[in-house]
Amino acid sequence: MIELQHVSKSFEGLKVIDDLSLEIAQGEFTVILGSSGSGKSTLLKMMNRLVEHDSGRILFAGDEIRSLQPEALRRRMGYAIQSVGLFPHWSVEKNIATVPALLKWPKAQIDARVTELMTLLQLPPERYRKRFAHQLSGGQQQRVGVARALAGNPEVLLMDEPFGALDPVTRAALQLEIARIHQVFGKTIVLVTHDIEEALSLATRIVLLDKGRIVQSGTPLQMLSAPANDFVRDFFGRSDVGIKLLGLQQVASRIRPATGLELTDGEPIPATLSLRQALSIFLSRRVDRLAVVDAEGLRMGSLALQDLLPVSSRPDQQTTRP
């Protein structure tokens, strides 16, 4: 889908991207992660020619991006940023319809698309369609920004720190929405962040940058369990890797079949919950076993506190020496 071949970029003699090669597959949720100044935003902006690369090649769907008109390229790539950038004198529906209007879609098709996206992003159309940006909360403005980026049905969605200015609750809600959009539509998404937890929860692949170079690329599990070097190990944190790993696995992966004899306490938990969330419930309830149910609320089995330990550390997996 997007391929960068030995790409470099400098500003005033300072190399920001250094001989970088990367391939982003169709349908992948790639998160570009790194500290401030690592080149994350520059890398993203080169993909849609908001910043022109100095050397190397960038291909989009097989075409060198410099062979495409910038405006035509950007209409094929939705772009959402932290500052949102809504047109203040336009209504919500007109903001969302920006790209479809430029593409000269029929009015009925535009109206239907606006309704679809507002519903998808939990902005009831009958309530928010005619409102203006100043009448919306920060989280609502960000949802409109995401809807606008998706409105023209782009092949790729580029997102540059889209949730950085939001409060934790709104941020978490929007992260869930983006994950749901990726799951429902299989959209290729490239997201830039410095937030490790955000990267681990959203990405199918993480690309970790330092000084304009890729230090390591892989799935969240690979980045945590097989760091390439000390920089990666330190970046993700040595002391709480176990907790982060629990966040990557669901309760469903550790369920014990129901026997009818085990004792559980309190409301059952869904099998789709992460093991990290289950650990929080264990600690808050002060219990050592929880009942687990499926999406329909039917009992599947149970989860024991000791099941959250690595296999070699579990009491039932240890053997005694003669």
CSV table of C-alpha atoms in Angstrom, one decimal:
chain,number,residue,atom,x,y,z
A,1,MET,CA,0.0,0.0,0.0
A,2,ILE,CA,2.7,2.5,1.1
A,3,GLU,CA,6.4,1.8,0.5
A,4,LEU,CA,9.3,4.0,1.5
A,5,GLN,CA,12.7,3.2,-0.1
A,6,HIS,CA,15.8,4.7,1.4
A,7,VAL,CA,14.0,8.0,2.2
A,8,SER,CA,15.9,10.9,3.8
A,9,LYS,CA,14.8,14.4,4.9
A,10,SER,CA,16.8,17.3,6.3
A,11,PHE,CA,15.7,20.7,7.7
A,12,GLU,CA,18.4,23.4,7.7
A,13,GLY,CA,21.2,20.8,7.5
A,14,LEU,CA,19.8,18.7,10.3
A,15,LYS,CA,18.8,15.2,9.1
A,16,VAL,CA,15.4,14.3,10.5
A,17,ILE,CA,14.7,11.1,8.5
A,18,ASP,CA,17.8,9.1,7.7
A,19,ASP,CA,17.9,6.5,4.9
A,20,LEU,CA,14.6,5.0,6.1
A,21,SER,CA,12.9,2.1,4.4
A,22,LEU,CA,9.4,0.9,5.4
A,23,GLU,CA,6.5,-1.0,3.8
A,24,ILE,CA,2.9,-0.6,5.1
A,25,ALA,CA,0.6,-3.4,4.0
A,26,GLN,CA,-3.0,-2.9,3.0
A,27,GLY,CA,-5.4,-3.2,6.0
A,28,GLU,CA,-2.6,-2.8,8.5
A,29,PHE,CA,-2.9,-0.6,11.6
A,30,THR,CA,0.7,0.8,11.8
A,31,VAL,CA,1.6,3.0,14.8
A,32,ILE,CA,4.8,5.1,14.4
A,33,LEU,CA,6.2,5.5,17.9
A,34,GLY,CA,9.1,7.5,19.3
A,35,SER,CA,10.1,10.3,21.5
A,36,SER,CA,9.9,14.0,20.6
A,37,GLY,CA,12.3,14.8,17.7
A,38,SER,CA,12.5,11.3,16.5
A,39,GLY,CA,11.0,12.2,13.1
A,40,LYS,CA,7.5,10.7,13.5
A,41,SER,CA,5.4,13.6,12.2
A,42,THR,CA,7.8,14.3,9.4
A,43,LEU,CA,7.6,10.7,8.3
A,44,LEU,CA,3.8,10.8,8.2
A,45,LYS,CA,3.6,14.1,6.4
A,46,MET,CA,6.0,12.9,3.6
A,47,MET,CA,3.5,10.2,2.8
A,48,ASN,CA,0.9,12.7,1.6
A,49,ARG,CA,3.4,15.3,0.4
A,50,LEU,CA,2.7,17.9,3.1
A,51,VAL,CA,6.5,17.6,3.4
A,52,GLU,CA,8.5,16.7,0.4
A,53,HIS,CA,11.3,14.1,0.9
A,54,ASP,CA,14.8,15.0,-0.2
A,55,SER,CA,15.9,11.6,-1.5
A,56,GLY,CA,14.7,8.0,-2.0
A,57,ARG,CA,11.3,6.9,-3.2
A,58,ILE,CA,7.8,6.8,-1.7
A,59,LEU,CA,5.3,4.6,-3.4
A,60,PHE,CA,1.5,4.7,-2.9
A,61,ALA,CA,-0.5,1.8,-4.4
A,62,GLY,CA,2.5,1.2,-6.7
A,63,ASP,CA,2.8,4.8,-7.9
A,64,GLU,CA,5.7,7.2,-7.0
A,65,ILE,CA,3.9,9.9,-5.1
A,66,ARG,CA,5.7,12.7,-7.0
A,67,SER,CA,4.0,11.4,-10.2
A,68,LEU,CA,0.6,12.3,-8.6
A,69,GLN,CA,-0.8,15.7,-8.0
A,70,PRO,CA,-0.7,16.6,-4.3
A,71,GLU,CA,-4.4,17.4,-4.1
A,72,ALA,CA,-5.3,14.1,-5.8
A,73,LEU,CA,-3.0,12.1,-3.5
A,74,ARG,CA,-4.5,13.8,-0.4
A,75,ARG,CA,-8.0,13.0,-1.4
A,76,ARG,CA,-7.0,9.3,-1.4
A,77,MET,CA,-5.5,9.7,2.1
A,78,GLY,CA,-7.7,10.9,5.0
A,79,TYR,CA,-5.7,13.1,7.4
A,80,ALA,CA,-6.6,13.7,11.0
A,81,ILE,CA,-4.5,15.8,13.4
A,82,GLN,CA,-4.5,16.9,17.0
A,83,SER,CA,-5.6,20.4,16.4
A,84,VAL,CA,-8.6,19.2,14.3
A,85,GLY,CA,-8.7,22.3,12.1
A,86,LEU,CA,-12.4,22.4,11.6
A,87,PHE,CA,-13.7,25.4,9.5
A,88,PRO,CA,-15.4,27.5,12.2
A,89,HIS,CA,-17.9,29.1,9.9
A,90,TRP,CA,-19.2,25.8,8.6
A,91,SER,CA,-21.6,23.4,10.2
A,92,VAL,CA,-20.6,19.9,11.3
A,93,GLU,CA,-22.2,18.4,8.3
A,94,LYS,CA,-20.5,20.8,5.9
A,95,ASN,CA,-17.1,20.1,7.6
A,96,ILE,CA,-17.6,16.4,7.2
A,97,ALA,CA,-18.7,16.8,3.6
A,98,THR,CA,-15.6,18.7,2.5
A,99,VAL,CA,-13.9,16.0,0.4
A,100,PRO,CA,-17.1,14.4,-1.0
A,101,ALA,CA,-18.1,17.9,-2.2
A,102,LEU,CA,-14.7,18.4,-3.8
A,103,LEU,CA,-15.2,15.0,-5.5
A,104,LYS,CA,-18.6,16.2,-6.7
A,105,TRP,CA,-20.6,13.4,-5.1
A,106,PRO,CA,-24.4,13.7,-5.6
A,107,LYS,CA,-26.1,15.6,-2.7
A,108,ALA,CA,-28.1,12.5,-1.6
A,109,GLN,CA,-24.9,10.5,-1.4
A,110,ILE,CA,-23.1,13.1,0.6
A,111,ASP,CA,-26.0,13.4,3.0
A,112,ALA,CA,-26.1,9.7,3.5
A,113,ARG,CA,-22.3,9.5,4.1
A,114,VAL,CA,-22.5,12.3,6.7
A,115,THR,CA,-25.3,10.5,8.5
A,116,GLU,CA,-23.4,7.2,8.4
A,117,LEU,CA,-20.2,8.7,9.8
A,118,MET,CA,-21.9,10.8,12.5
A,119,THR,CA,-23.8,7.7,13.7
A,120,LEU,CA,-20.6,5.6,13.6
A,121,LEU,CA,-18.7,8.1,15.7
A,122,GLN,CA,-21.6,8.5,18.2
A,123,LEU,CA,-22.6,12.0,17.1
A,124,PRO,CA,-26.4,11.8,16.8
A,125,PRO,CA,-27.1,13.5,13.4
A,126,GLU,CA,-30.4,15.1,14.5
A,127,ARG,CA,-28.6,16.8,17.4
A,128,TYR,CA,-25.2,17.8,15.9
A,129,ARG,CA,-25.6,18.1,12.2
A,130,LYS,CA,-26.2,21.9,12.1
A,131,ARG,CA,-23.9,22.8,15.0
A,132,PHE,CA,-20.7,24.8,14.6
A,133,ALA,CA,-17.3,23.9,16.0
A,134,HIS,CA,-17.5,26.3,19.0
A,135,GLN,CA,-20.7,24.6,20.1
A,136,LEU,CA,-18.9,21.2,20.5
A,137,SER,CA,-16.6,19.8,23.2
A,138,GLY,CA,-13.0,19.0,22.4
A,139,GLY,CA,-13.9,15.3,22.1
A,140,GLN,CA,-16.8,16.0,19.8
A,141,GLN,CA,-14.6,18.2,17.6
A,142,GLN,CA,-12.1,15.4,17.3
A,143,ARG,CA,-14.8,13.0,16.3
A,144,VAL,CA,-15.9,15.4,13.5
A,145,GLY,CA,-12.3,15.7,12.4
A,146,VAL,CA,-12.0,11.9,12.1
A,147,ALA,CA,-15.4,11.7,10.3
A,148,ARG,CA,-14.1,14.4,7.8
A,149,ALA,CA,-10.9,12.4,7.2
A,150,LEU,CA,-13.0,9.3,6.5
A,151,ALA,CA,-15.8,11.0,4.5
A,152,GLY,CA,-14.3,10.5,1.0
A,153,ASN,CA,-13.7,6.8,1.7
A,154,PRO,CA,-9.9,7.2,1.5
A,155,GLU,CA,-7.7,4.2,0.9
A,156,VAL,CA,-5.5,5.2,3.8
A,157,LEU,CA,-6.2,7.1,7.1
A,158,LEU,CA,-3.2,9.1,8.4
A,159,MET,CA,-3.4,10.3,12.0
A,160,ASP,CA,-0.9,12.6,13.7
A,161,GLU,CA,-1.3,12.6,17.5
A,162,PRO,CA,-5.0,12.9,17.0
A,163,PHE,CA,-6.0,12.4,20.7
A,164,GLY,CA,-3.1,14.2,22.4
A,165,ALA,CA,-5.0,17.2,23.7
A,166,LEU,CA,-8.0,15.2,25.1
A,167,ASP,CA,-8.8,14.2,28.6
A,168,PRO,CA,-8.1,10.5,29.5
A,169,VAL,CA,-11.7,9.4,29.4
A,170,THR,CA,-12.5,11.0,26.0
A,171,ARG,CA,-9.1,9.8,24.7
A,172,ALA,CA,-9.9,6.2,25.6
A,173,ALA,CA,-13.4,6.4,24.0
A,174,LEU,CA,-12.0,7.7,20.8
A,175,GLN,CA,-9.2,5.0,20.7
A,176,LEU,CA,-12.0,2.4,21.0
A,177,GLU,CA,-13.8,4.1,18.1
A,178,ILE,CA,-10.7,4.0,15.8
A,179,ALA,CA,-10.1,0.4,16.7
A,180,ARG,CA,-13.7,-0.4,15.8
A,181,ILE,CA,-13.4,1.5,12.5
A,182,HIS,CA,-10.3,-0.5,11.6
A,183,GLN,CA,-12.0,-3.8,12.5
A,184,VAL,CA,-15.3,-3.0,10.7
A,185,PHE,CA,-13.8,-1.5,7.5
A,186,GLY,CA,-10.3,-3.0,7.4
A,187,LYS,CA,-9.0,0.4,6.6
A,188,THR,CA,-5.2,1.0,6.3
A,189,ILE,CA,-4.3,3.3,9.2
A,190,VAL,CA,-1.0,5.0,10.0
A,191,LEU,CA,-1.0,6.7,13.4
A,192,VAL,CA,1.8,8.8,15.0
A,193,THR,CA,2.0,8.9,18.8
A,194,HIS,CA,4.5,9.1,21.6
A,195,ASP,CA,2.1,7.3,23.9
A,196,ILE,CA,3.2,3.7,24.5
A,197,GLU,CA,-0.1,2.5,25.9
A,198,GLU,CA,-1.9,3.9,22.9
A,199,ALA,CA,0.5,2.2,20.5
A,200,LEU,CA,0.2,-1.2,22.3
A,201,SER,CA,-3.6,-1.1,22.4
A,202,LEU,CA,-4.2,0.0,18.7
A,203,ALA,CA,-1.4,-1.3,16.5
A,204,THR,CA,-1.2,-4.4,14.5
A,205,ARG,CA,2.4,-3.3,14.0
A,206,ILE,CA,4.6,-0.8,15.8
A,207,VAL,CA,7.5,1.1,14.1
A,208,LEU,CA,9.8,2.6,16.7
A,209,LEU,CA,11.9,5.5,15.6
A,210,ASP,CA,15.0,7.2,17.0
A,211,LYS,CA,16.9,10.0,15.4
A,212,GLY,CA,15.1,9.4,12.0
A,213,ARG,CA,15.9,5.7,11.9
A,214,ILE,CA,13.8,2.6,12.5
A,215,VAL,CA,15.1,0.9,15.7
A,216,GLN,CA,12.7,-2.0,15.6
A,217,SER,CA,9.4,-2.9,13.8
A,218,GLY,CA,7.0,-5.6,14.9
A,219,THR,CA,3.8,-6.6,16.5
A,220,PRO,CA,3.1,-5.2,20.0
A,221,LEU,CA,3.9,-8.7,21.4
A,222,GLN,CA,7.2,-8.9,19.6
A,223,MET,CA,8.2,-5.4,20.7
A,224,LEU,CA,7.6,-6.3,24.4
A,225,SER,CA,8.8,-9.9,24.4
A,226,ALA,CA,11.8,-9.7,22.0
A,227,PRO,CA,13.2,-6.2,22.1
A,228,ALA,CA,16.0,-5.7,19.6
A,229,ASN,CA,18.3,-3.8,21.9
A,230,ASP,CA,18.6,-1.9,25.2
A,231,PHE,CA,17.0,1.2,23.6
A,232,VAL,CA,13.8,-0.7,22.8
A,233,ARG,CA,13.9,-2.4,26.2
A,234,ASP,CA,14.2,1.0,28.0
A,235,PHE,CA,11.7,2.7,25.8
A,236,PHE,CA,8.9,0.3,26.7
A,237,GLY,CA,10.0,0.1,30.3
A,238,ARG,CA,11.8,-2.8,31.9
A,239,SER,CA,9.9,-2.9,35.2
A,240,ASP,CA,6.3,-3.2,33.9
A,241,VAL,CA,6.6,-5.3,30.8
A,242,GLY,CA,4.7,-8.1,32.4
A,243,ILE,CA,1.7,-5.7,33.0
A,244,LYS,CA,1.9,-4.5,29.4
A,245,LEU,CA,1.9,-8.0,28.1
A,246,LEU,CA,-1.3,-8.8,30.1
A,247,GLY,CA,-2.9,-5.9,28.2
A,248,LEU,CA,-2.3,-7.6,24.9
A,249,GLN,CA,-4.1,-10.8,25.7
A,250,GLN,CA,-7.8,-11.4,26.3
A,251,VAL,CA,-9.4,-13.4,29.2
A,252,ALA,CA,-10.6,-15.9,26.5
A,253,SER,CA,-7.0,-17.1,26.2
A,254,ARG,CA,-6.9,-18.3,29.8
A,255,ILE,CA,-10.4,-19.6,30.5
A,256,ARG,CA,-10.8,-22.7,32.6
A,257,PRO,CA,-13.8,-24.8,31.6
A,258,ALA,CA,-16.8,-24.7,33.9
A,259,THR,CA,-17.1,-27.7,36.2
A,260,GLY,CA,-20.0,-26.4,38.4
A,261,LEU,CA,-17.8,-26.9,41.5
A,262,GLU,CA,-15.5,-23.8,41.4
A,263,LEU,CA,-16.4,-20.8,43.6
A,264,THR,CA,-16.5,-17.4,41.9
A,265,ASP,CA,-17.4,-14.0,43.4
A,266,GLY,CA,-19.4,-11.1,42.0
A,267,GLU,CA,-20.5,-10.3,38.5
A,268,PRO,CA,-19.0,-12.3,35.7
A,269,ILE,CA,-16.5,-10.7,33.3
A,270,PRO,CA,-16.6,-10.8,29.5
A,271,ALA,CA,-14.2,-13.0,27.7
A,272,THR,CA,-13.1,-10.1,25.5
A,273,LEU,CA,-11.7,-8.2,28.5
A,274,SER,CA,-7.9,-7.9,28.6
A,275,LEU,CA,-6.0,-9.8,31.2
A,276,ARG,CA,-4.7,-6.5,32.5
A,277,GLN,CA,-8.3,-5.3,33.1
A,278,ALA,CA,-9.1,-8.7,34.7
A,279,LEU,CA,-6.2,-8.2,37.1
A,280,SER,CA,-7.6,-4.8,38.2
A,281,ILE,CA,-11.0,-6.6,38.9
A,282,PHE,CA,-9.2,-9.3,40.9
A,283,LEU,CA,-7.5,-6.7,43.1
A,284,SER,CA,-10.5,-4.5,43.6
A,285,ARG,CA,-12.8,-7.4,44.5
A,286,ARG,CA,-10.1,-9.2,46.5
A,287,VAL,CA,-11.0,-12.6,45.0
A,288,ASP,CA,-8.9,-15.3,43.4
A,289,ARG,CA,-11.4,-16.5,40.8
A,290,LEU,CA,-13.9,-14.8,38.4
A,291,ALA,CA,-16.7,-16.3,36.3
A,292,VAL,CA,-16.4,-15.6,32.5
A,293,VAL,CA,-19.2,-15.1,30.0
A,294,ASP,CA,-19.4,-14.7,26.3
A,295,ALA,CA,-21.0,-11.8,24.3
A,296,GLU,CA,-24.5,-13.2,24.9
A,297,GLY,CA,-23.9,-13.5,28.6
A,298,LEU,CA,-23.6,-17.3,28.6
A,299,ARG,CA,-21.2,-18.9,31.1
A,300,MET,CA,-18.0,-20.1,29.5
A,301,GLY,CA,-15.9,-21.0,32.5
A,302,SER,CA,-13.7,-19.1,35.0
A,303,LEU,CA,-10.4,-17.3,35.3
A,304,ALA,CA,-8.2,-17.8,38.3
A,305,LEU,CA,-5.8,-15.2,39.6
A,306,GLN,CA,-2.9,-17.6,39.3
A,307,ASP,CA,-3.7,-17.9,35.5
A,308,LEU,CA,-2.3,-14.4,35.0
A,309,LEU,CA,1.2,-15.6,36.0
A,310,PRO,CA,3.7,-16.9,33.4
A,311,VAL,CA,3.3,-20.7,32.9
A,312,SER,CA,6.6,-21.5,34.6
A,313,SER,CA,5.6,-19.4,37.7
A,314,ARG,CA,2.2,-21.0,38.3
A,315,PRO,CA,2.0,-23.3,41.3
A,316,ASP,CA,0.1,-26.0,39.3
A,317,GLN,CA,2.9,-26.0,36.7
A,318,GLN,CA,5.9,-26.3,39.1
A,319,THR,CA,7.4,-29.7,39.9
A,320,THR,CA,9.2,-30.7,43.0
A,321,ARG,CA,12.7,-32.2,42.8
A,322,PRO,CA,13.2,-35.7,44.3
